[in-house]
């Protein structure tokens, strides 16, 4: 059994489990939206004293912080107990495209060129991660949600705003992939 | 403990995002290069099943475990905030290969560089709160 679930899971299993997570949160009386946690963290750190946007009862969102803690634990469990340590099986075409940018074929889940300590300690590597994170935080709050809140929960509820947001996610993602990455790497 | 169920839901989420490799920078690159169906299959399956679940909950007025009605809040109507905010989000998503959930799942894997991305995301969220009223919504 452990051997079976240690293989990478096919997309239809993953998609079904994600829908299941969304469903149990609804039956717990909550909704599936991860980026709200970033706002909750700001509020919990006292940002509400200075900025109105963070002046709300963040304690009512403690459940979502617990979900966040669970996500970290889930990552730990997956890497410690349910992993074969295999490289990500991406397509040959992607491997070729990335090698032209100087990013080596996968040896684990993440490329060293972006996430190793050595890259982190270069100005370029530091800025990629910091600014990338900044845009994730700024953009998801501006758009009122991220992949979970808009692409999954919102579109499942047939919300046009969520579809517009997801179109935006792709516009941004395509600009980074096809314009920014060749300039950066 | 009332909070335990949320931790367990989070653990399930963390495991599934890991085991389907959806937390991998490589997979996000593959998606934005349209070179594999994998990520589209994950999101597509979740959306199709999610739509059915949402429809059934509404149709049968299903209630949560405490007996309260399950309500879906419609999103405010607008184009600018979703398109501009979404685009900014997408720029960061493709750069770091992670959306907010996977940022934290990656920490569990011991990819400590994500601490910096998370710090950036918190500063970004804070900055939005500061300049919010001056942005088109």
PDB file of C-alpha atoms in Angstrom:
ATOM      1  CA  UNK A   1       0.000   0.000   0.000  1.00  0.00           C
ATOM      2  CA  UNK A   2       2.712   2.478   1.011  1.00  0.00           C
ATOM      3  CA  UNK A   3       4.587   1.543  -2.132  1.00  0.00           C
ATOM      4  CA  UNK A   4       1.480   2.179  -4.177  1.00  0.00           C
ATOM      5  CA  UNK A   5       0.823   5.651  -2.765  1.00  0.00           C
ATOM      6  CA  UNK A   6       4.515   6.527  -2.917  1.00  0.00           C
ATOM      7  CA  UNK A   7       4.310   6.691  -6.711  1.00  0.00           C
ATOM      8  CA  UNK A   8       3.361  10.088  -8.144  1.00  0.00           C
ATOM      9  CA  UNK A   9      -0.423  10.305  -8.217  1.00  0.00           C
ATOM     10  CA  UNK A  10      -2.265  10.689 -11.516  1.00  0.00           C
ATOM     11  CA  UNK A  11      -4.053  13.957 -12.226  1.00  0.00           C
ATOM     12  CA  UNK A  12      -7.571  12.565 -11.828  1.00  0.00           C
ATOM     13  CA  UNK A  13      -6.824  11.286  -8.310  1.00  0.00           C
ATOM     14  CA  UNK A  14      -5.305  14.606  -7.347  1.00  0.00           C
ATOM     15  CA  UNK A  15      -8.156  16.649  -8.827  1.00  0.00           C
ATOM     16  CA  UNK A  16     -10.727  14.476  -7.042  1.00  0.00           C
ATOM     17  CA  UNK A  17      -8.959  14.794  -3.675  1.00  0.00           C
ATOM     18  CA  UNK A  18      -8.736  18.583  -4.074  1.00  0.00           C
ATOM     19  CA  UNK A  19     -12.482  18.718  -4.785  1.00  0.00           C
ATOM     20  CA  UNK A  20     -12.996  16.521  -1.709  1.00  0.00           C
ATOM     21  CA  UNK A  21     -10.971  18.962   0.431  1.00  0.00           C
ATOM     22  CA  UNK A  22     -13.133  21.819  -0.880  1.00  0.00           C
ATOM     23  CA  UNK A  23     -16.258  19.821  -0.035  1.00  0.00           C
ATOM     24  CA  UNK A  24     -15.283  18.918   3.535  1.00  0.00           C
ATOM     25  CA  UNK A  25     -14.398  22.545   4.253  1.00  0.00           C
ATOM     26  CA  UNK A  26     -17.889  23.533   3.053  1.00  0.00           C
ATOM     27  CA  UNK A  27     -19.436  20.924   5.350  1.00  0.00           C
ATOM     28  CA  UNK A  28     -17.273  22.278   8.174  1.00  0.00           C
ATOM     29  CA  UNK A  29     -19.021  25.617   7.498  1.00  0.00           C
ATOM     30  CA  UNK A  30     -15.938  27.231   5.886  1.00  0.00           C
ATOM     31  CA  UNK A  31     -14.691  27.851   2.390  1.00  0.00           C
ATOM     32  CA  UNK A  32     -11.589  26.796   0.490  1.00  0.00           C
ATOM     33  CA  UNK A  33      -9.325  29.817  -0.038  1.00  0.00           C
ATOM     34  CA  UNK A  34      -5.693  29.722   0.967  1.00  0.00           C
ATOM     35  CA  UNK A  35      -4.396  33.242   0.319  1.00  0.00           C
ATOM     36  CA  UNK A  36      -6.715  34.749   2.956  1.00  0.00           C
ATOM     37  CA  UNK A  37      -4.200  33.339   5.407  1.00  0.00           C
ATOM     38  CA  UNK A  38      -1.661  35.943   4.322  1.00  0.00           C
ATOM     39  CA  UNK A  39      -4.091  38.697   5.304  1.00  0.00           C
ATOM     40  CA  UNK A  40      -4.812  36.898   8.575  1.00  0.00           C
ATOM     41  CA  UNK A  41      -1.077  36.684   9.319  1.00  0.00           C
ATOM     42  CA  UNK A  42      -0.719  40.459   8.755  1.00  0.00           C
ATOM     43  CA  UNK A  43      -3.679  41.085  11.068  1.00  0.00           C
ATOM     44  CA  UNK A  44      -2.367  38.701  13.725  1.00  0.00           C
ATOM     45  CA  UNK A  45       0.942  40.595  13.670  1.00  0.00           C
ATOM     46  CA  UNK A  46      -0.935  43.774  14.563  1.00  0.00           C
ATOM     47  CA  UNK A  47      -1.169  45.421  11.128  1.00  0.00           C
ATOM     48  CA  UNK A  48      -4.776  46.351  11.977  1.00  0.00           C
ATOM     49  CA  UNK A  49      -3.593  49.098  14.310  1.00  0.00           C
ATOM     50  CA  UNK A  50      -2.152  51.046  11.391  1.00  0.00           C
ATOM     51  CA  UNK A  51      -4.048  49.847   8.311  1.00  0.00           C
ATOM     52  CA  UNK A  52      -7.834  49.509   8.181  1.00  0.00           C
ATOM     53  CA  UNK A  53      -7.747  46.550   5.765  1.00  0.00           C
ATOM     54  CA  UNK A  54      -6.221  44.425   8.523  1.00  0.00           C
ATOM     55  CA  UNK A  55      -8.552  45.612  11.263  1.00  0.00           C
ATOM     56  CA  UNK A  56     -10.927  42.651  11.468  1.00  0.00           C
ATOM     57  CA  UNK A  57     -11.593  39.734  13.750  1.00  0.00           C
ATOM     58  CA  UNK A  58      -8.777  37.525  12.478  1.00  0.00           C
ATOM     59  CA  UNK A  59      -9.321  35.032  15.299  1.00  0.00           C
ATOM     60  CA  UNK A  60     -12.466  33.896  13.471  1.00  0.00           C
ATOM     61  CA  UNK A  61     -10.072  32.700  10.733  1.00  0.00           C
ATOM     62  CA  UNK A  62      -7.955  30.561  13.057  1.00  0.00           C
ATOM     63  CA  UNK A  63      -9.379  27.475  11.337  1.00  0.00           C
ATOM     64  CA  UNK A  64      -7.639  28.537   8.099  1.00  0.00           C
ATOM     65  CA  UNK A  65      -4.321  28.954   9.923  1.00  0.00           C
ATOM     66  CA  UNK A  66      -4.777  25.409  11.231  1.00  0.00           C
ATOM     67  CA  UNK A  67      -5.372  24.288   7.647  1.00  0.00           C
ATOM     68  CA  UNK A  68      -2.093  26.049   6.757  1.00  0.00           C
ATOM     69  CA  UNK A  69      -0.246  24.222   9.539  1.00  0.00           C
ATOM     70  CA  UNK A  70      -1.750  20.983   8.232  1.00  0.00           C
ATOM     71  CA  UNK A  71      -0.487  21.791   4.723  1.00  0.00           C
ATOM     72  CA  UNK A  72       3.066  22.113   6.066  1.00  0.00           C
ATOM     73  CA  UNK A  73       2.714  18.838   7.976  1.00  0.00           C
ATOM     74  CA  UNK A  74       1.266  17.206   4.845  1.00  0.00           C
ATOM     75  CA  UNK A  75       4.329  18.292   2.870  1.00  0.00           C
ATOM     76  CA  UNK A  76       6.572  16.849   5.574  1.00  0.00           C
ATOM     77  CA  UNK A  77       4.676  13.539   5.677  1.00  0.00           C
ATOM     78  CA  UNK A  78       4.772  13.283   1.875  1.00  0.00           C
ATOM     79  CA  UNK A  79       8.513  13.896   1.684  1.00  0.00           C
ATOM     80  CA  UNK A  80       9.472  11.725   4.683  1.00  0.00           C
ATOM     81  CA  UNK A  81       7.159   8.755   4.368  1.00  0.00           C
ATOM     82  CA  UNK A  82       5.433   8.728   0.988  1.00  0.00           C
ATOM     83  CA  UNK A  83       8.205   9.593  -1.393  1.00  0.00           C
ATOM     84  CA  UNK A  84      10.414   7.503  -3.615  1.00  0.00           C
ATOM     85  CA  UNK A  85      12.685  10.518  -4.045  1.00  0.00           C
ATOM     86  CA  UNK A  86      12.181  10.393  -7.797  1.00  0.00           C
ATOM     87  CA  UNK A  87      12.686  13.370 -10.076  1.00  0.00           C
ATOM     88  CA  UNK A  88       9.567  15.091 -11.391  1.00  0.00           C
ATOM     89  CA  UNK A  89       8.493  13.403 -14.627  1.00  0.00           C
ATOM     90  CA  UNK A  90       8.046  16.462 -16.803  1.00  0.00           C
ATOM     91  CA  UNK A  91       7.898  16.305 -20.573  1.00  0.00           C
ATOM     92  CA  UNK A  92      11.011  16.172 -22.722  1.00  0.00           C
ATOM     93  CA  UNK A  93       9.967  19.403 -24.443  1.00  0.00           C
ATOM     94  CA  UNK A  94       9.960  21.259 -21.109  1.00  0.00           C
ATOM     95  CA  UNK A  95      13.338  19.817 -20.149  1.00  0.00           C
ATOM     96  CA  UNK A  96      14.759  21.085 -23.448  1.00  0.00           C
ATOM     97  CA  UNK A  97      13.201  24.549 -23.126  1.00  0.00           C
ATOM     98  CA  UNK A  98      14.499  24.904 -19.574  1.00  0.00           C
ATOM     99  CA  UNK A  99      17.987  23.710 -20.456  1.00  0.00           C
ATOM    100  CA  UNK A 100      18.182  26.602 -22.931  1.00  0.00           C
ATOM    101  CA  UNK A 101      17.592  28.878 -19.957  1.00  0.00           C
ATOM    102  CA  UNK A 102      20.371  27.100 -18.089  1.00  0.00           C
ATOM    103  CA  UNK A 103      18.066  25.182 -15.761  1.00  0.00           C
ATOM    104  CA  UNK A 104      19.010  21.543 -15.424  1.00  0.00           C
ATOM    105  CA  UNK A 105      16.661  18.581 -15.800  1.00  0.00           C
ATOM    106  CA  UNK A 106      14.765  17.665 -12.607  1.00  0.00           C
ATOM    107  CA  UNK A 107      16.623  15.712  -9.943  1.00  0.00           C
ATOM    108  CA  UNK A 108      13.975  16.273  -7.291  1.00  0.00           C
ATOM    109  CA  UNK A 109      10.847  18.406  -6.982  1.00  0.00           C
ATOM    110  CA  UNK A 110      12.529  21.799  -7.345  1.00  0.00           C
ATOM    111  CA  UNK A 111      15.378  23.211  -9.432  1.00  0.00           C
ATOM    112  CA  UNK A 112      18.578  24.082  -7.556  1.00  0.00           C
ATOM    113  CA  UNK A 113      19.031  27.055  -9.892  1.00  0.00           C
ATOM    114  CA  UNK A 114      16.080  28.751  -8.175  1.00  0.00           C
ATOM    115  CA  UNK A 115      15.804  27.277  -4.681  1.00  0.00           C
ATOM    116  CA  UNK A 116      19.236  26.184  -3.477  1.00  0.00           C
ATOM    117  CA  UNK A 117      20.956  28.121  -0.718  1.00  0.00           C
ATOM    118  CA  UNK A 118      23.695  29.139  -3.172  1.00  0.00           C
ATOM    119  CA  UNK A 119      21.190  30.758  -5.548  1.00  0.00           C
ATOM    120  CA  UNK A 120      19.363  32.340  -2.637  1.00  0.00           C
ATOM    121  CA  UNK A 121      22.566  34.105  -1.602  1.00  0.00           C
ATOM    122  CA  UNK A 122      23.048  35.776  -4.976  1.00  0.00           C
ATOM    123  CA  UNK A 123      21.400  39.145  -5.610  1.00  0.00           C
ATOM    124  CA  UNK A 124      19.482  37.726  -8.574  1.00  0.00           C
ATOM    125  CA  UNK A 125      18.324  34.610  -6.754  1.00  0.00           C
ATOM    126  CA  UNK A 126      17.284  36.615  -3.696  1.00  0.00           C
ATOM    127  CA  UNK A 127      15.273  39.104  -5.731  1.00  0.00           C
ATOM    128  CA  UNK A 128      13.508  36.401  -7.790  1.00  0.00           C
ATOM    129  CA  UNK A 129      12.147  34.761  -4.654  1.00  0.00           C
ATOM    130  CA  UNK A 130      11.371  37.963  -2.754  1.00  0.00           C
ATOM    131  CA  UNK A 131       9.707  39.786  -5.660  1.00  0.00           C
ATOM    132  CA  UNK A 132       7.963  36.626  -6.830  1.00  0.00           C
ATOM    133  CA  UNK A 133       6.499  36.259  -3.349  1.00  0.00           C
ATOM    134  CA  UNK A 134       5.589  39.944  -3.246  1.00  0.00           C
ATOM    135  CA  UNK A 135       3.588  39.639  -6.472  1.00  0.00           C
ATOM    136  CA  UNK A 136       1.838  36.506  -5.199  1.00  0.00           C
ATOM    137  CA  UNK A 137       0.777  38.286  -2.001  1.00  0.00           C
ATOM    138  CA  UNK A 138      -0.104  41.623  -3.600  1.00  0.00           C
ATOM    139  CA  UNK A 139      -1.833  40.101  -6.627  1.00  0.00           C
ATOM    140  CA  UNK A 140      -3.892  37.519  -4.782  1.00  0.00           C
ATOM    141  CA  UNK A 141      -5.268  40.100  -2.354  1.00  0.00           C
ATOM    142  CA  UNK A 142      -5.912  42.599  -5.166  1.00  0.00           C
ATOM    143  CA  UNK A 143      -7.766  39.906  -7.109  1.00  0.00           C
ATOM    144  CA  UNK A 144      -9.487  38.731  -3.909  1.00  0.00           C
ATOM    145  CA  UNK A 145      -8.231  35.164  -4.101  1.00  0.00           C
ATOM    146  CA  UNK A 146      -5.724  32.727  -5.529  1.00  0.00           C
ATOM    147  CA  UNK A 147      -5.860  29.368  -7.259  1.00  0.00           C
ATOM    148  CA  UNK A 148      -7.973  27.775  -4.513  1.00  0.00           C
ATOM    149  CA  UNK A 149     -10.391  30.665  -3.974  1.00  0.00           C
ATOM    150  CA  UNK A 150     -10.899  31.612  -7.629  1.00  0.00           C
ATOM    151  CA  UNK A 151      -9.832  28.754  -9.906  1.00  0.00           C
ATOM    152  CA  UNK A 152     -11.398  26.019  -7.755  1.00  0.00           C
ATOM    153  CA  UNK A 153     -14.046  27.463  -5.385  1.00  0.00           C
ATOM    154  CA  UNK A 154     -15.050  30.445  -7.529  1.00  0.00           C
ATOM    155  CA  UNK A 155     -15.329  28.735 -10.896  1.00  0.00           C
ATOM    156  CA  UNK A 156     -17.124  25.792  -9.255  1.00  0.00           C
ATOM    157  CA  UNK A 157     -19.694  28.361  -8.156  1.00  0.00           C
ATOM    158  CA  UNK A 158     -19.831  29.689 -11.756  1.00  0.00           C
ATOM    159  CA  UNK A 159     -18.515  33.113 -10.777  1.00  0.00           C
ATOM    160  CA  UNK A 160     -17.563  35.262 -13.773  1.00  0.00           C
ATOM    161  CA  UNK A 161     -15.156  37.357 -11.632  1.00  0.00           C
ATOM    162  CA  UNK A 162     -13.236  34.180 -10.816  1.00  0.00           C
ATOM    163  CA  UNK A 163     -12.949  33.317 -14.495  1.00  0.00           C
ATOM    164  CA  UNK A 164     -11.595  36.825 -15.178  1.00  0.00           C
ATOM    165  CA  UNK A 165      -9.101  36.374 -12.326  1.00  0.00           C
ATOM    166  CA  UNK A 166      -7.932  33.033 -13.729  1.00  0.00           C
ATOM    167  CA  UNK A 167      -7.495  34.624 -17.167  1.00  0.00           C
ATOM    168  CA  UNK A 168      -5.330  37.198 -15.372  1.00  0.00           C
ATOM    169  CA  UNK A 169      -3.342  34.396 -13.650  1.00  0.00           C
ATOM    170  CA  UNK A 170      -2.556  33.015 -17.098  1.00  0.00           C
ATOM    171  CA  UNK A 171      -1.713  36.370 -18.666  1.00  0.00           C
ATOM    172  CA  UNK A 172       0.806  36.934 -15.866  1.00  0.00           C
ATOM    173  CA  UNK A 173       2.121  33.385 -15.958  1.00  0.00           C
ATOM    174  CA  UNK A 174       2.646  33.482 -19.713  1.00  0.00           C
ATOM    175  CA  UNK A 175       4.439  36.852 -19.512  1.00  0.00           C
ATOM    176  CA  UNK A 176       6.821  35.480 -16.875  1.00  0.00           C
ATOM    177  CA  UNK A 177       7.400  32.225 -18.743  1.00  0.00           C
ATOM    178  CA  UNK A 178       7.913  33.595 -22.230  1.00  0.00           C
ATOM    179  CA  UNK A 179       9.235  37.131 -21.600  1.00  0.00           C
ATOM    180  CA  UNK A 180      10.708  37.493 -18.111  1.00  0.00           C
ATOM    181  CA  UNK A 181      12.426  34.133 -17.621  1.00  0.00           C
ATOM    182  CA  UNK A 182      14.522  34.420 -20.826  1.00  0.00           C
ATOM    183  CA  UNK A 183      15.585  37.907 -19.669  1.00  0.00           C
ATOM    184  CA  UNK A 184      16.419  36.775 -16.128  1.00  0.00           C
ATOM    185  CA  UNK A 185      18.187  33.473 -16.842  1.00  0.00           C
TER     186      UNK A 185
ATOM    187  CA  UNK B   1     -10.304  19.351  19.866  1.00  0.00           C
ATOM    188  CA  UNK B   2     -12.424  21.361  17.432  1.00  0.00           C
ATOM    189  CA  UNK B   3      -9.519  22.516  15.313  1.00  0.00           C
ATOM    190  CA  UNK B   4      -8.140  19.068  14.605  1.00  0.00           C
ATOM    191  CA  UNK B   5     -10.361  18.477  11.588  1.00  0.00           C
ATOM    192  CA  UNK B   6      -8.898  21.532   9.845  1.00  0.00           C
ATOM    193  CA  UNK B   7      -5.376  20.305  10.489  1.00  0.00           C
ATOM    194  CA  UNK B   8      -6.297  16.910   9.042  1.00  0.00           C
ATOM    195  CA  UNK B   9      -7.892  18.565   5.980  1.00  0.00           C
ATOM    196  CA  UNK B  10      -4.682  20.580   5.580  1.00  0.00           C
ATOM    197  CA  UNK B  11      -2.526  17.451   5.851  1.00  0.00           C
ATOM    198  CA  UNK B  12      -4.599  15.785   3.136  1.00  0.00           C
ATOM    199  CA  UNK B  13      -4.186  18.905   0.984  1.00  0.00           C
ATOM    200  CA  UNK B  14      -0.423  18.983   1.592  1.00  0.00           C
ATOM    201  CA  UNK B  15      -0.036  15.316   0.704  1.00  0.00           C
ATOM    202  CA  UNK B  16      -2.112  15.497  -2.464  1.00  0.00           C
ATOM    203  CA  UNK B  17      -0.354  18.633  -3.716  1.00  0.00           C
ATOM    204  CA  UNK B  18       2.978  16.894  -3.105  1.00  0.00           C
ATOM    205  CA  UNK B  19       2.119  13.519  -4.565  1.00  0.00           C
ATOM    206  CA  UNK B  20       0.670  15.018  -7.741  1.00  0.00           C
ATOM    207  CA  UNK B  21       3.799  17.191  -8.041  1.00  0.00           C
ATOM    208  CA  UNK B  22       1.600  20.303  -8.229  1.00  0.00           C
ATOM    209  CA  UNK B  23       4.004  22.038  -5.811  1.00  0.00           C
ATOM    210  CA  UNK B  24       6.887  21.666  -8.263  1.00  0.00           C
ATOM    211  CA  UNK B  25       8.315  24.652 -10.119  1.00  0.00           C
ATOM    212  CA  UNK B  26       8.942  22.304 -13.045  1.00  0.00           C
ATOM    213  CA  UNK B  27       5.267  21.335 -13.296  1.00  0.00           C
ATOM    214  CA  UNK B  28       4.174  24.980 -13.337  1.00  0.00           C
ATOM    215  CA  UNK B  29       6.664  25.707 -16.116  1.00  0.00           C
ATOM    216  CA  UNK B  30       5.363  22.725 -18.057  1.00  0.00           C
ATOM    217  CA  UNK B  31       1.827  24.073 -17.622  1.00  0.00           C
ATOM    218  CA  UNK B  32       2.626  27.598 -18.826  1.00  0.00           C
ATOM    219  CA  UNK B  33       4.439  26.091 -21.817  1.00  0.00           C
ATOM    220  CA  UNK B  34       1.399  23.910 -22.641  1.00  0.00           C
ATOM    221  CA  UNK B  35       3.640  20.863 -22.791  1.00  0.00           C
ATOM    222  CA  UNK B  36       1.620  18.502 -20.619  1.00  0.00           C
ATOM    223  CA  UNK B  37      -1.971  17.869 -19.664  1.00  0.00           C
ATOM    224  CA  UNK B  38      -1.035  17.063 -16.054  1.00  0.00           C
ATOM    225  CA  UNK B  39      -1.793  20.396 -14.309  1.00  0.00           C
ATOM    226  CA  UNK B  40      -4.821  21.043 -16.529  1.00  0.00           C
ATOM    227  CA  UNK B  41      -6.091  17.590 -15.624  1.00  0.00           C
ATOM    228  CA  UNK B  42      -5.729  18.325 -11.902  1.00  0.00           C
ATOM    229  CA  UNK B  43      -7.426  21.723 -12.034  1.00  0.00           C
ATOM    230  CA  UNK B  44     -10.012  20.513 -14.558  1.00  0.00           C
ATOM    231  CA  UNK B  45     -11.022  17.475 -12.491  1.00  0.00           C
ATOM    232  CA  UNK B  46     -11.244  19.586  -9.329  1.00  0.00           C
ATOM    233  CA  UNK B  47     -13.395  22.185 -11.098  1.00  0.00           C
ATOM    234  CA  UNK B  48     -15.771  19.663 -12.725  1.00  0.00           C
ATOM    235  CA  UNK B  49     -16.302  17.789  -9.446  1.00  0.00           C
ATOM    236  CA  UNK B  50     -16.384  21.073  -7.514  1.00  0.00           C
ATOM    237  CA  UNK B  51     -19.125  22.388  -9.802  1.00  0.00           C
ATOM    238  CA  UNK B  52     -21.203  19.252  -9.263  1.00  0.00           C
ATOM    239  CA  UNK B  53     -20.680  19.433  -5.479  1.00  0.00           C
ATOM    240  CA  UNK B  54     -21.606  23.135  -5.374  1.00  0.00           C
ATOM    241  CA  UNK B  55     -24.685  22.517  -7.555  1.00  0.00           C
ATOM    242  CA  UNK B  56     -25.898  19.653  -5.350  1.00  0.00           C
ATOM    243  CA  UNK B  57     -25.345  21.611  -2.131  1.00  0.00           C
ATOM    244  CA  UNK B  58     -27.434  24.479  -3.524  1.00  0.00           C
ATOM    245  CA  UNK B  59     -30.106  22.286  -5.104  1.00  0.00           C
ATOM    246  CA  UNK B  60     -30.775  20.286  -1.948  1.00  0.00           C
ATOM    247  CA  UNK B  61     -30.057  23.173   0.450  1.00  0.00           C
ATOM    248  CA  UNK B  62     -27.549  21.001   2.262  1.00  0.00           C
ATOM    249  CA  UNK B  63     -26.371  22.121   5.666  1.00  0.00           C
ATOM    250  CA  UNK B  64     -23.008  21.987   7.376  1.00  0.00           C
ATOM    251  CA  UNK B  65     -22.242  19.650  10.280  1.00  0.00           C
ATOM    252  CA  UNK B  66     -23.688  22.129  12.776  1.00  0.00           C
ATOM    253  CA  UNK B  67     -26.940  22.391  10.861  1.00  0.00           C
ATOM    254  CA  UNK B  68     -26.284  25.842   9.405  1.00  0.00           C
ATOM    255  CA  UNK B  69     -27.094  26.444   5.748  1.00  0.00           C
ATOM    256  CA  UNK B  70     -24.051  26.384   3.466  1.00  0.00           C
ATOM    257  CA  UNK B  71     -23.919  29.791   1.802  1.00  0.00           C
ATOM    258  CA  UNK B  72     -21.859  30.785  -1.216  1.00  0.00           C
ATOM    259  CA  UNK B  73     -20.928  34.447  -1.298  1.00  0.00           C
ATOM    260  CA  UNK B  74     -21.044  35.804  -4.849  1.00  0.00           C
ATOM    261  CA  UNK B  75     -17.878  37.693  -5.827  1.00  0.00           C
ATOM    262  CA  UNK B  76     -18.236  41.469  -6.298  1.00  0.00           C
ATOM    263  CA  UNK B  77     -18.728  42.456  -9.913  1.00  0.00           C
ATOM    264  CA  UNK B  78     -15.697  44.094 -11.461  1.00  0.00           C
ATOM    265  CA  UNK B  79     -13.192  43.517 -14.208  1.00  0.00           C
ATOM    266  CA  UNK B  80     -10.211  45.703 -13.306  1.00  0.00           C
ATOM    267  CA  UNK B  81      -9.351  44.224  -9.935  1.00  0.00           C
ATOM    268  CA  UNK B  82      -9.589  40.626 -11.132  1.00  0.00           C
ATOM    269  CA  UNK B  83      -7.687  41.191 -14.350  1.00  0.00           C
ATOM    270  CA  UNK B  84      -4.922  43.418 -12.934  1.00  0.00           C
ATOM    271  CA  UNK B  85      -4.641  41.626  -9.596  1.00  0.00           C
ATOM    272  CA  UNK B  86      -4.801  38.258 -11.336  1.00  0.00           C
ATOM    273  CA  UNK B  87      -2.055  39.227 -13.768  1.00  0.00           C
ATOM    274  CA  UNK B  88       0.242  40.383 -10.961  1.00  0.00           C
ATOM    275  CA  UNK B  89      -0.448  37.113  -9.147  1.00  0.00           C
ATOM    276  CA  UNK B  90       0.310  35.118 -12.301  1.00  0.00           C
ATOM    277  CA  UNK B  91       3.664  36.871 -12.740  1.00  0.00           C
ATOM    278  CA  UNK B  92       4.683  35.699  -9.280  1.00  0.00           C
ATOM    279  CA  UNK B  93       3.137  32.250  -9.682  1.00  0.00           C
ATOM    280  CA  UNK B  94       5.243  31.406 -12.733  1.00  0.00           C
ATOM    281  CA  UNK B  95       8.384  32.988 -11.262  1.00  0.00           C
ATOM    282  CA  UNK B  96       8.343  30.999  -8.024  1.00  0.00           C
ATOM    283  CA  UNK B  97       6.408  28.007  -9.389  1.00  0.00           C
ATOM    284  CA  UNK B  98       4.039  28.114  -6.446  1.00  0.00           C
ATOM    285  CA  UNK B  99       0.726  29.624  -5.465  1.00  0.00           C
ATOM    286  CA  UNK B 100      -0.016  30.371  -1.782  1.00  0.00           C
ATOM    287  CA  UNK B 101      -0.881  26.792  -0.695  1.00  0.00           C
ATOM    288  CA  UNK B 102       2.230  25.164  -2.206  1.00  0.00           C
ATOM    289  CA  UNK B 103       4.442  27.882  -0.662  1.00  0.00           C
ATOM    290  CA  UNK B 104       3.731  26.292   2.697  1.00  0.00           C
ATOM    291  CA  UNK B 105       3.628  22.671   1.509  1.00  0.00           C
ATOM    292  CA  UNK B 106       7.160  23.191   0.147  1.00  0.00           C
ATOM    293  CA  UNK B 107       8.294  24.271   3.613  1.00  0.00           C
ATOM    294  CA  UNK B 108       7.214  20.877   4.897  1.00  0.00           C
ATOM    295  CA  UNK B 109       9.530  19.323   2.313  1.00  0.00           C
ATOM    296  CA  UNK B 110      12.408  21.295   3.773  1.00  0.00           C
ATOM    297  CA  UNK B 111      12.819  23.683   0.836  1.00  0.00           C
ATOM    298  CA  UNK B 112      13.743  26.550   3.135  1.00  0.00           C
ATOM    299  CA  UNK B 113      14.112  29.074   0.308  1.00  0.00           C
ATOM    300  CA  UNK B 114      10.317  29.293   0.390  1.00  0.00           C
ATOM    301  CA  UNK B 115      10.584  31.169   3.693  1.00  0.00           C
ATOM    302  CA  UNK B 116      11.832  34.104   1.633  1.00  0.00           C
ATOM    303  CA  UNK B 117       8.949  33.749  -0.857  1.00  0.00           C
ATOM    304  CA  UNK B 118       6.475  33.627   2.047  1.00  0.00           C
ATOM    305  CA  UNK B 119       8.060  36.723   3.581  1.00  0.00           C
ATOM    306  CA  UNK B 120       7.665  38.443   0.211  1.00  0.00           C
ATOM    307  CA  UNK B 121       4.029  37.329  -0.005  1.00  0.00           C
ATOM    308  CA  UNK B 122       3.264  38.719   3.469  1.00  0.00           C
ATOM    309  CA  UNK B 123       4.927  42.044   2.612  1.00  0.00           C
ATOM    310  CA  UNK B 124       2.996  42.068  -0.692  1.00  0.00           C
ATOM    311  CA  UNK B 125      -0.292  41.466   1.098  1.00  0.00           C
ATOM    312  CA  UNK B 126       0.519  44.212   3.607  1.00  0.00           C
ATOM    313  CA  UNK B 127       1.449  46.620   0.804  1.00  0.00           C
ATOM    314  CA  UNK B 128      -1.876  45.923  -0.911  1.00  0.00           C
ATOM    315  CA  UNK B 129      -3.673  46.791   2.331  1.00  0.00           C
ATOM    316  CA  UNK B 130      -1.811  50.100   2.494  1.00  0.00           C
ATOM    317  CA  UNK B 131      -2.379  51.227  -1.110  1.00  0.00           C
ATOM    318  CA  UNK B 132      -5.761  49.521  -1.650  1.00  0.00           C
ATOM    319  CA  UNK B 133      -7.862  52.692  -1.787  1.00  0.00           C
ATOM    320  CA  UNK B 134      -5.663  54.213  -4.466  1.00  0.00           C
ATOM    321  CA  UNK B 135      -6.004  51.270  -6.850  1.00  0.00           C
ATOM    322  CA  UNK B 136      -8.736  50.766  -9.454  1.00  0.00           C
ATOM    323  CA  UNK B 137     -11.172  48.070  -8.297  1.00  0.00           C
TER     324      UNK B 137
END
